[in-house]
Coordinates of C-alpha atoms and ligand atoms in Angstrom, one line a residue:
M336 CA -14.2 -27.0 3.5
Q337 CA -12.7 -28.2 6.8
V338 CA -11.2 -25.8 9.3
L339 CA -9.0 -27.5 11.9
G340 CA -7.2 -25.9 14.8
I341 CA -3.6 -26.9 15.5
K342 CA -3.0 -26.7 19.3
T343 CA 0.6 -25.9 20.5
G344 CA 2.2 -25.1 23.8
L345 CA 2.9 -21.4 24.6
I346 CA 5.2 -20.0 21.9
R347 CA 8.3 -18.4 23.2
V348 CA 11.0 -16.1 21.8
G349 CA 13.4 -18.2 19.7
D350 CA 11.1 -21.1 19.0
D351 CA 11.3 -22.7 15.6
L352 CA 7.8 -22.0 14.5
A353 CA 7.8 -24.5 11.6
E354 CA 8.8 -27.2 14.1
V355 CA 6.1 -26.2 16.6
V356 CA 3.5 -26.3 13.9
E357 CA 4.7 -29.7 12.5
K358 CA 4.5 -31.1 16.0
G359 CA 1.0 -29.7 16.5
L360 CA -0.1 -31.2 13.2
A361 CA 1.4 -34.6 14.1
E362 CA -0.3 -34.5 17.6
A363 CA -3.6 -33.8 15.9
G364 CA -3.0 -36.7 13.6
L365 CA -2.9 -34.5 10.5
C366 CA -0.7 -34.7 7.5
L367 CA -0.6 -31.9 4.9
Q368 CA -2.2 -32.7 1.5
D369 CA -2.2 -30.9 -1.8
G370 CA -4.5 -27.9 -1.6
D371 CA -4.3 -27.4 2.1
V372 CA -3.9 -23.8 3.5
L373 CA -2.2 -23.1 6.8
V374 CA -3.1 -19.9 8.6
I375 CA -0.6 -18.9 11.2
S376 CA -1.2 -16.0 13.6
E377 CA 1.1 -13.0 13.2
S378 CA 1.6 -12.8 17.0
A379 CA 2.9 -16.3 17.1
L380 CA 5.3 -15.6 14.3
A381 CA 6.4 -12.2 15.8
T382 CA 6.9 -13.9 19.2
A383 CA 8.9 -16.7 17.8
E384 CA 11.2 -14.4 15.9
G385 CA 11.8 -12.3 19.0
S386 CA 9.8 -9.1 18.2
V387 CA 8.8 -8.7 21.8
V388 CA 9.8 -5.4 23.6
D389 CA 9.8 -4.7 27.3
L390 CA 8.4 -1.2 27.6
K391 CA 10.3 -0.6 30.9
G392 CA 13.4 -0.2 28.8
V393 CA 11.9 2.2 26.3
V394 CA 12.7 6.0 26.7
P395 CA 10.0 8.1 25.0
T396 CA 11.0 11.2 22.9
R397 CA 9.2 14.5 23.5
R398 CA 7.0 13.9 20.5
A399 CA 6.0 10.5 21.9
E400 CA 5.2 12.1 25.3
T401 CA 3.0 14.8 23.6
L402 CA 1.1 12.3 21.5
A403 CA 0.8 9.9 24.5
R404 CA -0.9 12.8 26.4
R405 CA -3.1 13.6 23.5
Y406 CA -4.3 10.0 22.9
C407 CA -4.2 8.8 26.6
K408 CA -1.5 6.3 26.0
D409 CA 1.6 5.0 27.8
P410 CA 4.5 7.2 26.6
A411 CA 6.8 4.2 26.1
E412 CA 4.1 2.4 24.0
M413 CA 3.7 5.6 22.0
E414 CA 7.4 5.7 21.4
M415 CA 7.3 2.1 20.0
I416 CA 4.3 3.0 17.9
L417 CA 6.2 5.9 16.3
Q418 CA 9.2 3.8 15.7
E419 CA 7.2 1.0 14.2
S420 CA 4.9 3.0 11.8
D421 CA 5.4 5.1 8.7
E422 CA 2.8 7.7 9.6
L423 CA 0.4 8.4 12.5
I424 CA -2.9 9.4 11.0
G425 CA -4.9 10.3 14.1
G426 CA -6.5 8.7 17.1
I427 CA -9.0 8.5 19.8
P428 CA -8.4 8.0 23.6
G429 CA -6.5 4.8 23.9
V430 CA -5.9 3.9 20.2
V431 CA -4.0 5.6 17.4
L432 CA -4.4 4.8 13.7
T433 CA -1.1 4.3 11.8
L434 CA 0.1 3.5 8.3
K435 CA 2.9 1.0 7.8
D436 CA 3.9 -0.4 4.5
G437 CA 0.7 0.8 2.9
F438 CA -1.7 -0.8 5.4
L439 CA -3.6 0.7 8.3
F440 CA -2.9 -0.7 11.8
P441 CA -4.3 0.3 15.2
N442 CA -1.3 1.2 17.4
A443 CA 1.2 0.2 14.6
G444 CA 0.2 -3.4 15.2
L445 CA 1.6 -3.5 18.7
D446 CA -0.2 -6.1 20.8
R447 CA -0.3 -6.3 24.6
S448 CA -2.5 -9.4 24.6
N449 CA -0.6 -12.7 24.6
A450 CA 2.5 -10.7 25.5
P451 CA 4.5 -11.1 28.8
H452 CA 3.8 -8.6 31.5
D453 CA 5.0 -5.0 30.6
C454 CA 5.8 -6.2 27.1
V455 CA 4.3 -5.7 23.7
V456 CA 4.5 -7.9 20.7
L457 CA 5.5 -6.0 17.5
L458 CA 4.4 -7.0 14.0
P459 CA 6.5 -9.8 12.4
K460 CA 9.6 -8.3 10.7
N461 CA 8.9 -9.6 7.2
P462 CA 5.7 -11.5 7.1
C463 CA 6.1 -12.1 3.3
R464 CA 9.5 -13.8 3.7
S465 CA 8.3 -15.8 6.7
A466 CA 5.2 -17.0 4.8
Q467 CA 7.5 -18.2 2.1
A468 CA 10.0 -19.9 4.5
L469 CA 7.2 -21.6 6.5
R470 CA 5.7 -22.9 3.2
E471 CA 9.0 -24.3 2.1
R472 CA 9.6 -26.0 5.5
L473 CA 6.1 -27.4 6.0
S474 CA 5.0 -28.4 2.5
K475 CA 7.2 -31.6 2.2
G476 CA 6.6 -31.8 -1.5
K477 CA 2.9 -31.0 -1.3
R478 CA 1.2 -28.0 -2.9
V479 CA 0.1 -26.0 0.1
A480 CA -0.3 -22.3 1.0
V481 CA 0.7 -20.4 4.1
I482 CA -1.1 -17.2 5.3
I483 CA 0.1 -15.0 8.1
G484 CA -3.2 -13.9 9.7
D485 CA -4.1 -10.8 11.8
S486 CA -7.3 -9.4 13.0
R487 CA -8.9 -6.0 12.4
T488 CA -12.1 -4.1 12.9
H489 CA -14.1 -2.4 10.1
P490 CA -15.2 1.2 10.5
L491 CA -18.4 1.4 12.7
R492 CA -18.5 -2.4 13.1
L493 CA -18.1 -4.0 16.5
G494 CA -15.8 -7.0 16.5
C495 CA -12.7 -8.2 14.7
V496 CA -12.5 -10.0 11.4
G497 CA -9.4 -11.7 9.8
V498 CA -6.9 -10.1 7.6
A499 CA -3.9 -11.5 5.9
L500 CA -0.5 -9.8 6.4
A501 CA 1.1 -12.0 3.8
C502 CA 0.7 -15.3 2.0
A503 CA 2.7 -17.8 0.0
G504 CA 1.4 -20.3 -2.5
L505 CA -2.0 -18.5 -2.9
E506 CA -3.4 -15.6 -4.8
P507 CA -4.5 -13.3 -2.0
V508 CA -7.0 -11.4 -4.0
E509 CA -9.1 -12.9 -6.8
D510 CA -10.4 -10.6 -9.5
A511 CA -14.1 -11.2 -10.1
R512 CA -14.5 -8.4 -12.5
G513 CA -16.0 -9.5 -15.8
Q514 CA -18.1 -12.2 -14.2
R515 CA -21.9 -11.9 -14.3
D516 CA -24.2 -11.4 -11.4
L517 CA -27.6 -13.2 -11.0
F518 CA -29.1 -10.8 -13.5
G519 CA -26.4 -11.0 -16.1
R520 CA -24.9 -7.7 -15.3
E521 CA -21.1 -7.6 -15.5
L522 CA -19.3 -7.1 -12.1
K523 CA -17.3 -3.9 -12.3
I524 CA -15.3 -3.6 -9.1
T525 CA -15.6 -6.9 -7.2
R526 CA -12.4 -8.4 -6.1
K527 CA -12.5 -11.2 -3.6
A528 CA -10.1 -10.9 -0.6
V529 CA -9.6 -14.7 -0.5
A530 CA -6.7 -14.6 1.9
D531 CA -8.6 -12.4 4.3
N532 CA -11.7 -14.5 4.2
L533 CA -9.6 -17.7 4.9
V534 CA -8.1 -15.9 8.0
S535 CA -11.6 -15.0 9.2
A536 CA -12.6 -18.7 8.8
A537 CA -9.5 -19.7 10.7
Q538 CA -10.2 -17.2 13.5
I539 CA -13.5 -19.0 14.3
V540 CA -11.4 -21.8 15.7
M541 CA -8.3 -19.8 16.6
G542 CA -9.8 -17.5 19.1
E543 CA -8.0 -14.5 20.4
G544 CA -7.3 -15.4 24.0
D545 CA -5.8 -18.4 25.8
E546 CA -7.0 -21.1 23.4
G547 CA -3.4 -21.9 22.5
I548 CA -4.3 -22.4 18.8
P549 CA -1.8 -20.2 16.8
A550 CA -2.3 -22.1 13.5
V551 CA -5.2 -23.5 11.6
M552 CA -5.3 -26.0 8.7
I553 CA -8.0 -25.4 6.0
R554 CA -8.7 -28.3 3.8
G555 CA -10.9 -28.2 0.7
A556 CA -11.1 -24.4 0.3
P557 CA -12.2 -23.6 -3.3
V558 CA -9.2 -21.2 -3.9
R559 CA -6.4 -21.0 -6.4
L560 CA -3.0 -22.1 -5.2
T561 CA 0.0 -20.9 -7.1
D562 CA 3.7 -21.8 -7.2
E563 CA 4.7 -18.2 -7.4
E564 CA 6.9 -16.5 -4.9
A565 CA 5.2 -15.2 -1.8
S566 CA 3.2 -12.1 -2.6
C567 CA 2.5 -9.2 -0.4
I568 CA -1.2 -8.4 0.0
P569 CA -2.1 -5.7 -2.5
S570 CA -3.0 -2.3 -1.1
I571 CA -4.5 0.8 -2.6
P572 CA -3.2 4.3 -2.3
P573 CA -4.9 6.3 0.5
Q574 CA -6.5 8.8 -2.0
E575 CA -8.3 5.9 -3.7
C576 CA -9.5 4.4 -0.4
M577 CA -13.1 5.3 0.3
Y578 CA -12.6 5.5 4.1
I579 CA -9.4 7.5 4.1
G580 CA -10.4 9.6 1.2
V581 CA -13.5 10.8 3.0
L582 CA -12.1 11.0 6.5
R583 CA -9.0 12.9 5.6
G584 CA -11.1 15.9 4.5
G585 CA -10.0 15.3 1.0
M586 CA -6.4 16.2 1.7
R587 CA -4.4 14.3 -1.0
P588 CA -0.9 14.5 -2.4
Y589 CA -0.4 17.0 -5.1
Q590 CA 0.2 15.3 -8.4
G591 CA 1.1 18.1 -10.7
G592 CA -0.8 20.6 -12.9
R593 CA -0.3 23.7 -10.7
D594 CA 3.5 24.2 -10.9
E595 CA 3.3 27.7 -12.2
L596 CA 1.0 28.8 -9.4
I597 CA 3.3 27.2 -6.8
S598 CA 6.3 29.1 -8.1
A599 CA 4.3 32.3 -8.1
A600 CA 3.4 31.6 -4.4
R601 CA 7.0 30.9 -3.6
G602 CA 8.0 34.1 -5.3
A603 CA 5.4 35.9 -3.2
L604 CA 7.4 35.0 0.0
Q605 CA 9.4 38.1 -1.0
E606 CA 6.3 40.2 -0.7
A607 CA 5.7 39.2 2.9
Y608 CA 6.0 41.9 5.6
A609 CA 6.5 39.8 8.7
P610 CA 8.9 41.7 11.1
Y611 CA 7.1 40.4 14.2
S612 CA 6.8 36.7 13.7
G613 CA 9.6 36.4 11.1
F614 CA 7.2 33.7 9.5
R615 CA 6.8 34.5 5.8
V616 CA 4.0 33.1 3.8
G617 CA 3.4 33.4 0.1
A618 CA 0.2 32.9 -1.8
A619 CA -0.8 32.9 -5.4
L620 CA -4.4 32.9 -6.6
L621 CA -5.5 31.9 -10.1
A622 CA -8.7 33.9 -10.9
G623 CA -11.4 33.3 -13.4
S624 CA -9.8 35.7 -15.9
G625 CA -6.7 33.5 -16.0
R626 CA -4.6 36.1 -14.1
I627 CA -2.6 35.2 -11.1
Y628 CA -2.7 37.5 -8.0
T629 CA 0.1 37.1 -5.5
A630 CA 0.6 38.3 -1.9
G631 CA 2.7 37.7 1.2
N632 CA 1.4 38.0 4.8
V633 CA 1.3 41.6 6.1
E634 CA 1.8 42.0 9.9
N635 CA 1.2 45.0 12.1
A636 CA 2.4 46.4 15.4
S637 CA -1.2 46.0 16.5
S638 CA -1.2 42.2 15.8
G639 CA -4.9 41.9 15.1
A640 CA -4.5 44.3 12.2
G641 CA -2.3 41.9 10.2
I642 CA -3.5 39.7 7.4
C643 CA -2.6 36.3 6.0
A644 CA -1.1 35.9 2.6
E645 CA -4.1 34.0 1.3
R646 CA -6.6 36.7 2.2
A647 CA -4.3 39.4 0.9
A648 CA -4.2 37.6 -2.5
V649 CA -8.0 37.3 -2.5
I650 CA -8.4 41.0 -1.7
K651 CA -6.1 41.9 -4.6
A652 CA -8.1 39.7 -7.0
I653 CA -11.5 41.0 -5.8
S654 CA -10.5 44.6 -5.9
S655 CA -9.3 44.0 -9.4
G656 CA -12.7 43.0 -10.5
E657 CA -12.4 39.2 -10.3
R658 CA -15.3 37.2 -8.9
E659 CA -14.3 33.7 -9.7
M660 CA -11.4 31.7 -8.6
A661 CA -9.9 28.5 -9.8
A662 CA -7.0 27.7 -7.5
L663 CA -4.8 29.0 -4.7
A664 CA -1.3 28.0 -3.9
V665 CA 0.2 28.8 -0.5
V666 CA 3.9 28.2 0.5
G667 CA 5.3 28.5 4.0
D668 CA 8.6 27.8 5.7
T669 CA 7.2 24.8 7.4
E670 CA 8.0 21.1 7.9
E671 CA 4.6 20.0 6.8
P672 CA 2.7 21.7 3.9
I673 CA 1.2 24.9 5.4
T674 CA -2.6 24.9 5.8
P675 CA -4.7 28.1 5.6
C676 CA -6.1 29.4 8.9
G677 CA -9.8 29.3 9.6
I678 CA -10.6 32.9 8.5
C679 CA -8.8 32.3 5.2
R680 CA -10.8 29.2 4.6
Q681 CA -14.0 31.1 5.3
M682 CA -13.0 33.9 2.9
L683 CA -12.0 31.4 0.2
V684 CA -15.2 29.3 0.3
E685 CA -17.2 32.5 -0.3
F686 CA -15.8 32.6 -3.8
G687 CA -16.2 28.9 -4.7
S688 CA -16.4 25.7 -2.8
D689 CA -14.4 24.0 -5.7
I690 CA -11.4 26.3 -5.5
E691 CA -8.4 24.0 -5.5
V692 CA -6.0 24.8 -2.6
V693 CA -2.4 23.6 -3.0
M694 CA -0.5 23.7 0.3
V695 CA 3.3 23.5 0.1
N696 CA 6.1 23.1 2.6
R697 CA 9.6 24.6 2.5
D698 CA 10.9 21.7 0.3
G699 CA 8.1 21.8 -2.2
R700 CA 6.1 18.9 -0.8
A701 CA 2.5 19.7 -1.6
V702 CA -0.9 18.5 -0.7
L703 CA -4.2 19.5 -2.2
A704 CA -7.9 19.9 -1.1
T705 CA -10.8 22.0 -2.3
A706 CA -12.0 25.0 -0.3
A707 CA -15.1 23.1 0.8
E708 CA -13.1 20.1 2.0
L709 CA -11.0 22.5 4.1
L710 CA -14.0 24.1 5.6
P711 CA -17.0 21.7 5.9
S712 CA -20.2 23.3 7.1
P713 CA -19.1 26.9 6.5
F714 CA -21.2 29.9 7.4
S715 CA -22.8 31.0 4.1
R716 CA -25.0 33.6 2.6
E717 CA -28.0 31.1 2.7
A718 CA -28.1 31.7 6.5
L719 CA -28.6 35.4 6.1
Ligands
LIG2059 N1 -0.1 33.2 8.1 C1 -0.5 33.3 6.8 O1 -0.1 34.2 6.1 N2 -1.1 32.2 6.2 C2 -1.4 31.1 6.9 O2 -1.9 30.1 6.3 C3 -1.1 30.9 8.3 C4 -0.5 32.2 9.0 C5 0.6 34.4 8.7 C6 -0.1 35.3 9.6 C7 1.1 35.9 10.4 O3 1.6 36.9 9.7 C8 2.1 34.8 10.5 O4 1.7 33.8 9.4 C9 2.1 34.0 11.8 O5 0.9 33.7 12.2

């Protein structure tokens, strides 16, 4: 397999990327052949298509300012990150982790490197469509593939590897399930991220700095080219992802099965006594006997004497003789699904680490986690 860098001049907004790459190929004395794969850097594509933003002209919202303070970032950059991503998952000082179109990106894919002063390069607008268009322009009747490449780190690993944002003319992931290993055992979960691996190979010659090599030609790669339309790189839902599944503390979207409990919790909003905060919460607890115990939050003029809806429901169940609990639903008049406070988590986990907790917002959007996931490392009777 040969991996050859294609040198170009600095790519500017408005450049015709296919023309730039063709010129680079010609200057390197290269002519595309059947089976060749072109890897093109996403930042070159984004720059050419004009996805460059001058941060001096960006006015941050209050949310962007708050998050910028929390994660030690420039408020204007945070504003662009919020605009460019579907969800902000969290962050550490200097970097936030975001979801966009089903993929994780640091800082929503915004890039300050290789961007003019005070500017950031956004992600390409539609890498799938661009991969297809570049393939059509560059192939000249040959059977070639185009991959739009980006770089990413893996959890706990130092250094970037290549990932494909989109590709055309190539199956991005090959299914190796069903093949045999050296000992004849059938492979059960192995899929080969072929497109990602090719981007990694390309990045060995591309570099990340001032090399001026935004495209790479790979010849002789043992991969399957296709004539199908450009395909987006397949993703998996967050709850099936090992990293996200573990790190999100098990919090996953509710997928049905506890509707009756949720309506009972919603009904219990009427049981709330919340004249001080005006914030009503309803809880419904499904106990081992199959009975449902409901409660609202009960406030008091002496604020510390109040109790949350969840604990009020637990107390009703325990004082009715129950000792086992299967599930708890809690509903609040909140934007995001309401999550039980620390004391309620401690009280719940006492009666079962597997209790399913369904947390619901005002519109019925619900997420789910077990009591133990909501309170890792609880204080427990073993300590006494
Ligand atoms: N509250 C609950 O009942 N459950 C929760 O999960 C969070 C908070 C109540 C306690 C208080 O009456 C009011 O909400 C405002 O804190």
